[in-house]
PDB file of C-alpha atoms in Angstrom:
ATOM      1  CA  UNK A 297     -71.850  -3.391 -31.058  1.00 39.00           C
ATOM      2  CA  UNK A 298     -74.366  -3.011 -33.562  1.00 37.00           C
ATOM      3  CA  UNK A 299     -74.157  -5.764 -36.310  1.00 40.00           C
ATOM      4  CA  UNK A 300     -74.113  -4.631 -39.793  1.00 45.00           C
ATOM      5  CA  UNK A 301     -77.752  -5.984 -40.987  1.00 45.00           C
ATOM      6  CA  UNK A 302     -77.906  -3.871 -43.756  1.00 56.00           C
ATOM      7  CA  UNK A 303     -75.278  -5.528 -46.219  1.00 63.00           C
ATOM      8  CA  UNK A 304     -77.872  -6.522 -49.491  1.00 59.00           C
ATOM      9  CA  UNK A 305     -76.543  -8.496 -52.135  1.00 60.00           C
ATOM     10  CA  UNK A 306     -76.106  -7.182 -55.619  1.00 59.00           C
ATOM     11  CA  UNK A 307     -75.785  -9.398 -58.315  1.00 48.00           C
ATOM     12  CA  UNK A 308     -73.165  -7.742 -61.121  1.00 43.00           C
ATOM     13  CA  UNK A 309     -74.267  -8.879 -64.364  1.00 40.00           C
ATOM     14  CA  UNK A 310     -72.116  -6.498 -65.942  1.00 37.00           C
ATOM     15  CA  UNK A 311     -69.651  -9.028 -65.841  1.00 33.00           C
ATOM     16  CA  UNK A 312     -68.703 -10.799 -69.619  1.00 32.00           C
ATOM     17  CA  UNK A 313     -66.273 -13.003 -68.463  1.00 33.00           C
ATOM     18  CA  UNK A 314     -67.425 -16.576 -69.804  1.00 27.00           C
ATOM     19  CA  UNK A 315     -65.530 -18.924 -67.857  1.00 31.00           C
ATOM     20  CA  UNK A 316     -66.560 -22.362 -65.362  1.00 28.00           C
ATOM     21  CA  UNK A 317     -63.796 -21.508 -62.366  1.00 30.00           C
ATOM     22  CA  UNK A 318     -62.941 -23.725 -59.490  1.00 28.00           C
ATOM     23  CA  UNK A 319     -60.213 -23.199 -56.911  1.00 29.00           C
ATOM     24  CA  UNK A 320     -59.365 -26.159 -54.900  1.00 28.00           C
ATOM     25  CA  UNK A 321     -58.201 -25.610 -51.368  1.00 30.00           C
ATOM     26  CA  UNK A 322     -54.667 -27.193 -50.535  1.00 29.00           C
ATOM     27  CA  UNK A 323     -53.569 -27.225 -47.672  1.00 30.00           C
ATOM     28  CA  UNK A 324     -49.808 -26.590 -46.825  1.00 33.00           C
ATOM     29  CA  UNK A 325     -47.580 -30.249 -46.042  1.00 32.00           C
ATOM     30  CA  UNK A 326     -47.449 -30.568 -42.416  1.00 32.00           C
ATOM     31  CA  UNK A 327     -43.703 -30.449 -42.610  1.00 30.00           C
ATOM     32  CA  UNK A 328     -43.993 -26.799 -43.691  1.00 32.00           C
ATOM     33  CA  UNK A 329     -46.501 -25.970 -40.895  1.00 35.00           C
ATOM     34  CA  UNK A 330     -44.065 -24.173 -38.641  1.00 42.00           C
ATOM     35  CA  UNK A 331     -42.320 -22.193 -41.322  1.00 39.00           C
ATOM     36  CA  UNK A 332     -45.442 -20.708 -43.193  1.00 39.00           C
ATOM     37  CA  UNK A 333     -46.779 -19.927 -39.556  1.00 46.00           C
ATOM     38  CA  UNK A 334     -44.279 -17.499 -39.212  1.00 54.00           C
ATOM     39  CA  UNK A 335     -45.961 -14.175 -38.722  1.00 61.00           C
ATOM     40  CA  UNK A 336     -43.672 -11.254 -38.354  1.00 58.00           C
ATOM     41  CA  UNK A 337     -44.492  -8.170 -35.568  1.00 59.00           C
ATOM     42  CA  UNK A 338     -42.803  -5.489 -34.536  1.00 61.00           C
ATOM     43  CA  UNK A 339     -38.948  -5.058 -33.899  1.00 69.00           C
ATOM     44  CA  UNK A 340     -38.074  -8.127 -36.120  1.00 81.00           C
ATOM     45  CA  UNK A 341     -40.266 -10.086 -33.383  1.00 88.00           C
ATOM     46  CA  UNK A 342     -41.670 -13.421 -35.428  1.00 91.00           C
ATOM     47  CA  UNK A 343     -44.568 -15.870 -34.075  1.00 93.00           C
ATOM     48  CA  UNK A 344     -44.534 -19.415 -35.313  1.00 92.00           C
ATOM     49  CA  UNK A 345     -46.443 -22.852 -34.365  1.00 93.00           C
ATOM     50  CA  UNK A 346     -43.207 -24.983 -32.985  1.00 92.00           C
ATOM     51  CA  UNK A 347     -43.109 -28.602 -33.199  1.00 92.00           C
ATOM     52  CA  UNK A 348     -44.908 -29.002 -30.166  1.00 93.00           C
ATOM     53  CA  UNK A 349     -47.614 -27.349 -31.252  1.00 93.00           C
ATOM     54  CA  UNK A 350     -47.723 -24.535 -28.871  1.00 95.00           C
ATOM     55  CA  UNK A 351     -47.443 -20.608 -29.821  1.00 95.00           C
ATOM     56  CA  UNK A 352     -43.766 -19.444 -29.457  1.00 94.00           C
ATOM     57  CA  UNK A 353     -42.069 -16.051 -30.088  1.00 94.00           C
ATOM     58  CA  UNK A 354     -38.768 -15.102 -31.183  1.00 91.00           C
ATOM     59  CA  UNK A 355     -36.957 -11.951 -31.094  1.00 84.00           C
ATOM     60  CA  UNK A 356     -35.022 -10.788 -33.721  1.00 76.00           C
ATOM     61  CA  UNK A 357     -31.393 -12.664 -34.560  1.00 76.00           C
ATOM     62  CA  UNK A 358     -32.252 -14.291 -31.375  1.00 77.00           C
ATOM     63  CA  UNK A 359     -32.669 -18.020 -31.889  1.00 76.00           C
ATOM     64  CA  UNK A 360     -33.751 -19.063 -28.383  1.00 83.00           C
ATOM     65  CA  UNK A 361     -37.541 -18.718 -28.549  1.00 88.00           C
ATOM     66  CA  UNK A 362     -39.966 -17.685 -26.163  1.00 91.00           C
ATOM     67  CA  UNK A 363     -43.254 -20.106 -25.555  1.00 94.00           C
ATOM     68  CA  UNK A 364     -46.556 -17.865 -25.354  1.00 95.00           C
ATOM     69  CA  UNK A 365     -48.775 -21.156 -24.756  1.00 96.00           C
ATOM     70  CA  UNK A 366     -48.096 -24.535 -22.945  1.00 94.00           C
ATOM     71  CA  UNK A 367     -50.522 -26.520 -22.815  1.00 93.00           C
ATOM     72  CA  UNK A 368     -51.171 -27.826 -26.761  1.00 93.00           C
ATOM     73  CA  UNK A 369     -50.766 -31.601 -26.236  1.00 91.00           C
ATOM     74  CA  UNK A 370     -52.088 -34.469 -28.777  1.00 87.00           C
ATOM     75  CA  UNK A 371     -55.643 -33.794 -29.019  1.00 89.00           C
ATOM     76  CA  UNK A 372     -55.234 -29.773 -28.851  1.00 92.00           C
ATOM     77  CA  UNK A 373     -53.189 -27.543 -31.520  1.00 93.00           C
ATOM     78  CA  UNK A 374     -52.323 -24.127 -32.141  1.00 93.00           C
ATOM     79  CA  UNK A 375     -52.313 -22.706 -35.117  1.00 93.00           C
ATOM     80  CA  UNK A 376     -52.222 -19.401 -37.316  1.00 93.00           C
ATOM     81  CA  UNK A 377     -50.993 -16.761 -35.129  1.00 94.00           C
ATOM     82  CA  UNK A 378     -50.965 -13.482 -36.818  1.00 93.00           C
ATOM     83  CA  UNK A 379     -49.609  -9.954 -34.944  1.00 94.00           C
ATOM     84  CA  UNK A 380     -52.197  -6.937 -35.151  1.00 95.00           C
ATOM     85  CA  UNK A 381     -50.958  -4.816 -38.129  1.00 94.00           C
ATOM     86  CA  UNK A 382     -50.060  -2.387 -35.141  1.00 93.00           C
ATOM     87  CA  UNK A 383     -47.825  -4.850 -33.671  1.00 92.00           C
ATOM     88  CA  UNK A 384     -49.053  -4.413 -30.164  1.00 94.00           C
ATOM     89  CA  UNK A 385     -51.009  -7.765 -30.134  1.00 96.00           C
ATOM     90  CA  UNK A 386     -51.032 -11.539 -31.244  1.00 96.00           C
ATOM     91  CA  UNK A 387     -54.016 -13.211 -32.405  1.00 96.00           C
ATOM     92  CA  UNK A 388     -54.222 -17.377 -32.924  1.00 95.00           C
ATOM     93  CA  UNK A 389     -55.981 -20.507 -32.828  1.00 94.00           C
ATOM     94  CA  UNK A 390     -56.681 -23.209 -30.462  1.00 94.00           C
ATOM     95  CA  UNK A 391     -58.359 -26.473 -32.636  1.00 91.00           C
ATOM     96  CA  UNK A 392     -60.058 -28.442 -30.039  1.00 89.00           C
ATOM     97  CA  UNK A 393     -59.585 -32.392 -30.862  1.00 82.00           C
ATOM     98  CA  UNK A 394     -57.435 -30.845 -33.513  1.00 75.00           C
ATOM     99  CA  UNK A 395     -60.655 -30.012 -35.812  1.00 76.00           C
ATOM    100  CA  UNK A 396     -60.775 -26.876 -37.458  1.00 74.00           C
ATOM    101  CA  UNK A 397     -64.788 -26.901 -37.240  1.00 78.00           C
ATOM    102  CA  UNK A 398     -64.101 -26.559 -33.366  1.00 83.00           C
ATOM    103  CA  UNK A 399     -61.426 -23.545 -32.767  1.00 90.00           C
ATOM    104  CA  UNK A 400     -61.069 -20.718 -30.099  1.00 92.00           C
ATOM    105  CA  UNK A 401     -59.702 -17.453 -30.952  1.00 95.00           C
ATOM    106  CA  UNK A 402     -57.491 -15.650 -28.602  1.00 96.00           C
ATOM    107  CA  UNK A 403     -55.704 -12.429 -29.063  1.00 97.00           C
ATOM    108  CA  UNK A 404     -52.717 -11.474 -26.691  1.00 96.00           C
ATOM    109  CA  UNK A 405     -50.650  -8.020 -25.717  1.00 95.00           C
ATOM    110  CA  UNK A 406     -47.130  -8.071 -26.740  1.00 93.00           C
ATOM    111  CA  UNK A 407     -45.034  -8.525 -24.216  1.00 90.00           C
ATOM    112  CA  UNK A 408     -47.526  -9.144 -21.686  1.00 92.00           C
ATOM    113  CA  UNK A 409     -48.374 -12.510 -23.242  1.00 95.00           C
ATOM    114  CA  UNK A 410     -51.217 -13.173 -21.182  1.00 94.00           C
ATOM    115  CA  UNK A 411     -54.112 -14.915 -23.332  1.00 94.00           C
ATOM    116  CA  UNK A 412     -57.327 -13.627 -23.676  1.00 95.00           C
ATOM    117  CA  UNK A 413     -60.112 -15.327 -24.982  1.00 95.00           C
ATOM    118  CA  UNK A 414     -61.770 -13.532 -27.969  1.00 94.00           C
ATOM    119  CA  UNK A 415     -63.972 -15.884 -29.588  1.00 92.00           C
ATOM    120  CA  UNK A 416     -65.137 -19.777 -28.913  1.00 88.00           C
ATOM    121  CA  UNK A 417     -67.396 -20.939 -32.074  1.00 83.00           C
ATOM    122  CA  UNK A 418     -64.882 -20.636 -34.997  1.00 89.00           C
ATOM    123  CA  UNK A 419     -63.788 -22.275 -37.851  1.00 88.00           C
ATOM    124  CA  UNK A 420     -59.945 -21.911 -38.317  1.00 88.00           C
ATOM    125  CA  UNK A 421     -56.919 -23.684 -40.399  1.00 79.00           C
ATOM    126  CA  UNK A 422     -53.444 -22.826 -40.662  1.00 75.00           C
ATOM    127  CA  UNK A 423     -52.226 -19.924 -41.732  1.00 67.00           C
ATOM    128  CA  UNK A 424     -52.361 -19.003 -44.979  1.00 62.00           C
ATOM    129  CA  UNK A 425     -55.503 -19.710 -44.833  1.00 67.00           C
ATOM    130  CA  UNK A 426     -58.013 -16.508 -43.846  1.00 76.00           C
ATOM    131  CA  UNK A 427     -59.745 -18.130 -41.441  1.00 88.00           C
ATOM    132  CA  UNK A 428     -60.107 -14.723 -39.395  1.00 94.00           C
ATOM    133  CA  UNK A 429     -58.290 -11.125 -40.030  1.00 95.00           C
ATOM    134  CA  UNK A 430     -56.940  -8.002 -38.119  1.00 96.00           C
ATOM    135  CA  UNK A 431     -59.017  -4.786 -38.866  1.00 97.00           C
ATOM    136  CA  UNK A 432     -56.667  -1.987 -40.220  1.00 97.00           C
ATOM    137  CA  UNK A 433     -57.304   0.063 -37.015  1.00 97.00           C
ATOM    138  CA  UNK A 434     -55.865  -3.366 -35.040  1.00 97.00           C
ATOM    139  CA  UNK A 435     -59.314  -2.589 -33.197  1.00 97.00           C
ATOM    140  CA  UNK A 436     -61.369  -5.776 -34.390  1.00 97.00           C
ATOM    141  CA  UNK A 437     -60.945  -9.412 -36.144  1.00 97.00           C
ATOM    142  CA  UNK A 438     -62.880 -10.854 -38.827  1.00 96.00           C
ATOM    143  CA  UNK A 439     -63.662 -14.654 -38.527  1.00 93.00           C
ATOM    144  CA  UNK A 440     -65.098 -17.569 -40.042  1.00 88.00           C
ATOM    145  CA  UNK A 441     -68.122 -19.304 -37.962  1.00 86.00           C
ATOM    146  CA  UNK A 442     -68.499 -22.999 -38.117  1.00 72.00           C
ATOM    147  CA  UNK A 443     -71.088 -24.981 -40.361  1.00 70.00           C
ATOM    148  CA  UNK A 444     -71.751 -28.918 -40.722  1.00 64.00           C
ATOM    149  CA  UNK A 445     -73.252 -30.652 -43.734  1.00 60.00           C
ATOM    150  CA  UNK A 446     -76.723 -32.031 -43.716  1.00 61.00           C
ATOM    151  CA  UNK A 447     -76.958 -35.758 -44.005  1.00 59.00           C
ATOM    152  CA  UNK A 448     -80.630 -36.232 -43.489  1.00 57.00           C
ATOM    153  CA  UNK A 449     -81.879 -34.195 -45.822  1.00 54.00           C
ATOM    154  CA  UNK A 450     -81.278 -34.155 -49.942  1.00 54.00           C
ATOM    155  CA  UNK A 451     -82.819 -30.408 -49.823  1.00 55.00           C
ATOM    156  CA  UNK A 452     -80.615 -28.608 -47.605  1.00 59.00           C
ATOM    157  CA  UNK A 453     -76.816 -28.889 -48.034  1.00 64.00           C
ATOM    158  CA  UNK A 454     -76.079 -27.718 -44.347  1.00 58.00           C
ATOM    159  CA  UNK A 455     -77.297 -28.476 -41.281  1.00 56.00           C
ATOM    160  CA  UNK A 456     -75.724 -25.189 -39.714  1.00 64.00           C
ATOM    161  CA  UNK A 457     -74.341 -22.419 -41.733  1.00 73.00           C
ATOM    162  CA  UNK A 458     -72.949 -18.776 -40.726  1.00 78.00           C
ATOM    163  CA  UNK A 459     -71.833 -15.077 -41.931  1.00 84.00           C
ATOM    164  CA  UNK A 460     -68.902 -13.621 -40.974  1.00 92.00           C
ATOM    165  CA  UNK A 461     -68.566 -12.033 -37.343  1.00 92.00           C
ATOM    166  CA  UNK A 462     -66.637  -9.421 -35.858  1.00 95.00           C
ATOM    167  CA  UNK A 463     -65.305  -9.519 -32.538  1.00 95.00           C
ATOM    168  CA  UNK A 464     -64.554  -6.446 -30.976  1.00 96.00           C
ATOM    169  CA  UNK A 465     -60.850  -6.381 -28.744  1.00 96.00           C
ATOM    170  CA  UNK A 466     -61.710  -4.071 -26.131  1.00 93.00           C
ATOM    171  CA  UNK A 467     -65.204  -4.544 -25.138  1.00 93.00           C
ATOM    172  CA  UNK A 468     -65.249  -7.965 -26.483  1.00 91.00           C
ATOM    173  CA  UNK A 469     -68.405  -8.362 -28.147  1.00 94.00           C
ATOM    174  CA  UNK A 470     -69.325 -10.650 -31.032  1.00 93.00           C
ATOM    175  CA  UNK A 471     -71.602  -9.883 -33.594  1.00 93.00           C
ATOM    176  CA  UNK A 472     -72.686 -10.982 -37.451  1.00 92.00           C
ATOM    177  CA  UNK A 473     -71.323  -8.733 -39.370  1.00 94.00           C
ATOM    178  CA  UNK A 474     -72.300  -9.664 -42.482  1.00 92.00           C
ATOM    179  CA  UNK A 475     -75.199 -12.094 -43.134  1.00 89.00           C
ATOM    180  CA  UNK A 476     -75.327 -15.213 -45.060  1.00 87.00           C
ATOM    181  CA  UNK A 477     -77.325 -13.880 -48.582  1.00 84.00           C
ATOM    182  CA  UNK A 478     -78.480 -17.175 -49.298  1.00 80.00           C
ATOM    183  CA  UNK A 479     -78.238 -20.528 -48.123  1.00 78.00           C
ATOM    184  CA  UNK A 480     -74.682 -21.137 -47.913  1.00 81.00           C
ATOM    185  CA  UNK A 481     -71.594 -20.403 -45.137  1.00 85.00           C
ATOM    186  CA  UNK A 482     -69.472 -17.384 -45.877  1.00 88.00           C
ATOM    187  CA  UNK A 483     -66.087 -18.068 -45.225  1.00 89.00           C
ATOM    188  CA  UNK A 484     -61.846 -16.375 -45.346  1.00 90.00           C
ATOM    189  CA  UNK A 485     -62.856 -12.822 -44.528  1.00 93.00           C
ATOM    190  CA  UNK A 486     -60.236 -10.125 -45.406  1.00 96.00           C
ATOM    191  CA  UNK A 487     -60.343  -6.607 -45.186  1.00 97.00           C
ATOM    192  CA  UNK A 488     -59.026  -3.914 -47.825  1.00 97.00           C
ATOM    193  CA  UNK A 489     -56.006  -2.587 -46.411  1.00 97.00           C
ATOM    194  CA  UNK A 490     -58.125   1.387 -45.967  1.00 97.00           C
ATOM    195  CA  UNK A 491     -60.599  -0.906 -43.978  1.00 96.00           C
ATOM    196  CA  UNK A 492     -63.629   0.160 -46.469  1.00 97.00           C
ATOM    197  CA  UNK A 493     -63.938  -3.032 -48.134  1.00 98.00           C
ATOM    198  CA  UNK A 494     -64.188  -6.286 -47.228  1.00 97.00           C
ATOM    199  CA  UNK A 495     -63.658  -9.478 -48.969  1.00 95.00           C
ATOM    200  CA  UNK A 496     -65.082 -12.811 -48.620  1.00 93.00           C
ATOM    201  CA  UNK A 497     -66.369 -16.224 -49.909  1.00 90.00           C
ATOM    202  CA  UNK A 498     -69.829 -18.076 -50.230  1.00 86.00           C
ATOM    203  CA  UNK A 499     -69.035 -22.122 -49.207  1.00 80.00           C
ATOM    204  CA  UNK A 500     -71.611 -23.228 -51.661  1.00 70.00           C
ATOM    205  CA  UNK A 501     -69.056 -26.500 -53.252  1.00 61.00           C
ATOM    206  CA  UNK A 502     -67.400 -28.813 -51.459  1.00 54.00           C
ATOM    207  CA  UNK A 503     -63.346 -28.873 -52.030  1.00 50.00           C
ATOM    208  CA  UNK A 504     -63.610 -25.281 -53.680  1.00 57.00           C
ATOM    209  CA  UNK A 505     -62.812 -22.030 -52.484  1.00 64.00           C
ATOM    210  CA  UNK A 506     -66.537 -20.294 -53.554  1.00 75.00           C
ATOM    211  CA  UNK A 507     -67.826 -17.331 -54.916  1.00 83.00           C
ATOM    212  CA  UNK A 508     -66.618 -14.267 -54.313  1.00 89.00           C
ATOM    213  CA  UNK A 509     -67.987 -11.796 -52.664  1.00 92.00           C
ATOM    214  CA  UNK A 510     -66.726  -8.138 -51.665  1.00 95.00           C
ATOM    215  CA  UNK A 511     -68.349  -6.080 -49.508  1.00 95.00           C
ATOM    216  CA  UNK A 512     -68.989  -1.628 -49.063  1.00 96.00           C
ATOM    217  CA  UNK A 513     -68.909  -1.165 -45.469  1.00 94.00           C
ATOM    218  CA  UNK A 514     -69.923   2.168 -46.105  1.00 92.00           C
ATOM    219  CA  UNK A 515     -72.706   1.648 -48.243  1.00 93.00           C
ATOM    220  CA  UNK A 516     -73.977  -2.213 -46.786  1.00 92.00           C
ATOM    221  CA  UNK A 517     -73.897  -3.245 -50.507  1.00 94.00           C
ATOM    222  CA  UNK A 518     -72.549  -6.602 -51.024  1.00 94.00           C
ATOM    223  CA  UNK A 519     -71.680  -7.684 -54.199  1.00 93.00           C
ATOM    224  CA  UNK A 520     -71.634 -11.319 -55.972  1.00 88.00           C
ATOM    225  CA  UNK A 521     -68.829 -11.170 -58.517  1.00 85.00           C
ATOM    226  CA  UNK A 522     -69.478 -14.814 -60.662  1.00 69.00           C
ATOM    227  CA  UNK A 523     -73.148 -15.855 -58.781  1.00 52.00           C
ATOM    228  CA  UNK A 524     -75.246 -14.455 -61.871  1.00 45.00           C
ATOM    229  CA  UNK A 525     -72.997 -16.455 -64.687  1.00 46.00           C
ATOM    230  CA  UNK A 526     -72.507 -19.399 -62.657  1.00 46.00           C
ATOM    231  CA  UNK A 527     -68.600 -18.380 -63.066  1.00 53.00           C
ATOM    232  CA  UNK A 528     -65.787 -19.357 -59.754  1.00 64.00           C
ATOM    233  CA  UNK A 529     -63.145 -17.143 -58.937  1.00 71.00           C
ATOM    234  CA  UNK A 530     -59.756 -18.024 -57.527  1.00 79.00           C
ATOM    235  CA  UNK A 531     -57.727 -17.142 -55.049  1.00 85.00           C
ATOM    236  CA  UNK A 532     -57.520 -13.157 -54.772  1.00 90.00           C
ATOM    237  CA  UNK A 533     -55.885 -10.661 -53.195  1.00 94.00           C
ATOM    238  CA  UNK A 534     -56.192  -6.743 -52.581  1.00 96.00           C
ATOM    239  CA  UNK A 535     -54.098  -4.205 -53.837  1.00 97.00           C
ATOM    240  CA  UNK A 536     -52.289  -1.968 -51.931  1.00 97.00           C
ATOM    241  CA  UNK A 537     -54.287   0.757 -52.624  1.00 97.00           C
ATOM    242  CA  UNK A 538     -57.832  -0.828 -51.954  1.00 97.00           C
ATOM    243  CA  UNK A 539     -58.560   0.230 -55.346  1.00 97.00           C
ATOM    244  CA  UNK A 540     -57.965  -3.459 -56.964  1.00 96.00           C
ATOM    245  CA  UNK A 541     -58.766  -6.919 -56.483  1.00 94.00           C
ATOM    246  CA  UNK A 542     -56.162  -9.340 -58.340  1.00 92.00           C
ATOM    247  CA  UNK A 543     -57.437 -12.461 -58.745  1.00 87.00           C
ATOM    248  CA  UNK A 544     -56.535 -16.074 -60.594  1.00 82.00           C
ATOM    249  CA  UNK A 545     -58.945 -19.043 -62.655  1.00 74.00           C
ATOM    250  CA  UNK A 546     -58.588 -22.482 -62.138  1.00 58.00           C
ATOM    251  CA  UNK A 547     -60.502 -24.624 -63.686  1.00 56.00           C
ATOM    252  CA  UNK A 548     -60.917 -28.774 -62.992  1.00 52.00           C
ATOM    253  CA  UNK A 549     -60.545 -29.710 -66.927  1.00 52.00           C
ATOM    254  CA  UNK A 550     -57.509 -28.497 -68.920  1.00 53.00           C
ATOM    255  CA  UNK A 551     -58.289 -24.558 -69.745  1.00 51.00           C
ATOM    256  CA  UNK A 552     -55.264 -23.437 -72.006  1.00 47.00           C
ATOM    257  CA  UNK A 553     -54.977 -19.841 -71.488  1.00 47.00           C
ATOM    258  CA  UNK A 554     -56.005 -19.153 -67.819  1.00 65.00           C
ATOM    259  CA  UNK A 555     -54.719 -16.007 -66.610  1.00 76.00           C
ATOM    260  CA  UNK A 556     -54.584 -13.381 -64.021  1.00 84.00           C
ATOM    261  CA  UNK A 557     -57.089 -10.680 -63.668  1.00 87.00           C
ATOM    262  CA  UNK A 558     -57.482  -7.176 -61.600  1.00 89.00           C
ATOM    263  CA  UNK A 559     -60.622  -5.597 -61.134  1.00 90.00           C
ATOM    264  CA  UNK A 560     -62.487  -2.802 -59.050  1.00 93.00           C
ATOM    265  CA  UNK A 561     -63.943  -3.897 -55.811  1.00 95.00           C
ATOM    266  CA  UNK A 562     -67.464  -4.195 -56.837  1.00 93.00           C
ATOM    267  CA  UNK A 563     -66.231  -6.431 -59.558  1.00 89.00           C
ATOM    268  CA  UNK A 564     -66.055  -4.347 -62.533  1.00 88.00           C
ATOM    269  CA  UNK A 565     -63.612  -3.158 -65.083  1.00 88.00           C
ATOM    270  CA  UNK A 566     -62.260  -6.781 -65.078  1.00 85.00           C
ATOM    271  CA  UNK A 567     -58.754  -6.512 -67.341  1.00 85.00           C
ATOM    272  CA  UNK A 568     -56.624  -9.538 -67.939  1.00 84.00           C
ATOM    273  CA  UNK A 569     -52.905  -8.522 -66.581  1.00 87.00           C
ATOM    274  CA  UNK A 570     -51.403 -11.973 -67.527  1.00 82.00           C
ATOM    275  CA  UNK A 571     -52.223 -15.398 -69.322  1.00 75.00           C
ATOM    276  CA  UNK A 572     -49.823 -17.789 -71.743  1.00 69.00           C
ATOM    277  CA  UNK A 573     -51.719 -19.593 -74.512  1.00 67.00           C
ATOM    278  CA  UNK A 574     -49.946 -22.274 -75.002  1.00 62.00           C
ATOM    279  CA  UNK A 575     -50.136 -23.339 -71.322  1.00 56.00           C
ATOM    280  CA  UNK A 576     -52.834 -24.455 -68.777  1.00 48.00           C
TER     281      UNK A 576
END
């Protein structure tokens, strides 16, 4: 497949919201692990991480569950397993020495249950983390490369850094699919739900989700929504519709006020939906 090269970055500067955003990434308690891995397909059939660590299956009311992989043992995990929107296949993890900077990607048919390997350089946590996602089409998955820090030199923050890649389910080929604008990992791909958008972070801060980005697969354009103002953006979500992005603003000193936010894709037309004053 031919990678999309032609995604250029656009800087909005029509933006006039003045705020200093950060978004700090917590992780779920590993005692909720297996619960928030539950990923509902088709039928009432539900995927979940069991205590074990392997990939199991359950059907409906039924509670004797069916194991999909066997061979997760102290050093290797599964994680994140997510059904196709479809419902036809099963996508999750594998974290090699249990490191999420070292994580296979496998996708596998309902029913069949037979693994096959999509994907071997990834970077992947636990779900609900968007560490890779289905294309609408169930035809392709978005995912998240690795990168490392650089710790001999003051100049360059990473020693290896990444776009986002697509890998392709029946051909199986990997390509970029969107190229890292600057010099910083892009990371937690998700596509609109009409598959003409995508959305996506730049890894430029340690602890911090980044700055968001959202890309027009039709027109390559790929916008930076807070780059030009220096301004973070928080977690964020698409709207049904693809016609909205709702997003949230954390901030790391007390910010009374703080709200919720929708805007257009290419990060325009920003109105505040919800904030309380008196709180932070």
């Amino acid at each position: 497949m031919e990678s999309a090269k032609g995604f250029y970055l656009m800087n909005n500067k029509k933006l006039s919201l003045i705020l200093i955003l950060l978004l700090v990434l917590i992780f779920p308690p590993q005692e909720h692990i297996q619960a928030q891995n539950e990923s509902p397909g088709i039928d009432g059939l539900i995927a979940y991480i069991g205590e074990d660590h392997n990939v199991w299956v359950r059907y409906g009311d039924n509670l004797e569950g069916v194991q999909i992989t066997q061979d997760a043992d102290q050093n290797d995990h599964y994680v994140s397993p997510r059904f196709s929107p479809d419902g036809s296949m099963l996508a999750y993890c594998k974290l090699v020495d249990r490191r999420p900077n070292n994580a296979r990607l496998y996708v596998t048919r309902v029913g069949d249950w037979q693994p096959l390997l999509i994907a071997e350089k990834m970077r992947c946590f636990d779900w609900p983390s968007k560490s890779f996602d289905w294309s609408p089409d169930s035809s392709s998955i978005l995912y998240t490369r690795p990168f490392a820090d650089n710790s001999q030199s003051f100049r360059e923050q990473w020693a290896s850094y990444d776009g986002i890649w697509l890998a392709e389910i029946n051909s199986g080929a990997v390509s970029e699919f969107i190229p890292p604008p600057s010099i910083n990992p892009l990371i937690n791909p998700q596509w609109s739900p009409d598959g003409t958008w995508v959305k996506l972070y730049e890894f430029s801060i340690k602890g911090s989700r980044g700055n968001l980005l959202t890309g027009d697969n039709q027109s390559g354009t790929l916008y930076s929504w807070f780059g030009a103002s220096n301004i973070w953006p928080g977690g964020s979500d698409w709207s049904p519709d693809s016609t909205k992005i709702v997003f949230d603003e954390i901030a790391y000193t007390e910010f009374v006020g703080a709200g919720i936010y929708l805007a257009s894709p290419n990060g325009e037309n920003i109105t505040k939906i919800y904030s309380n004053p008196g709180q932070v």
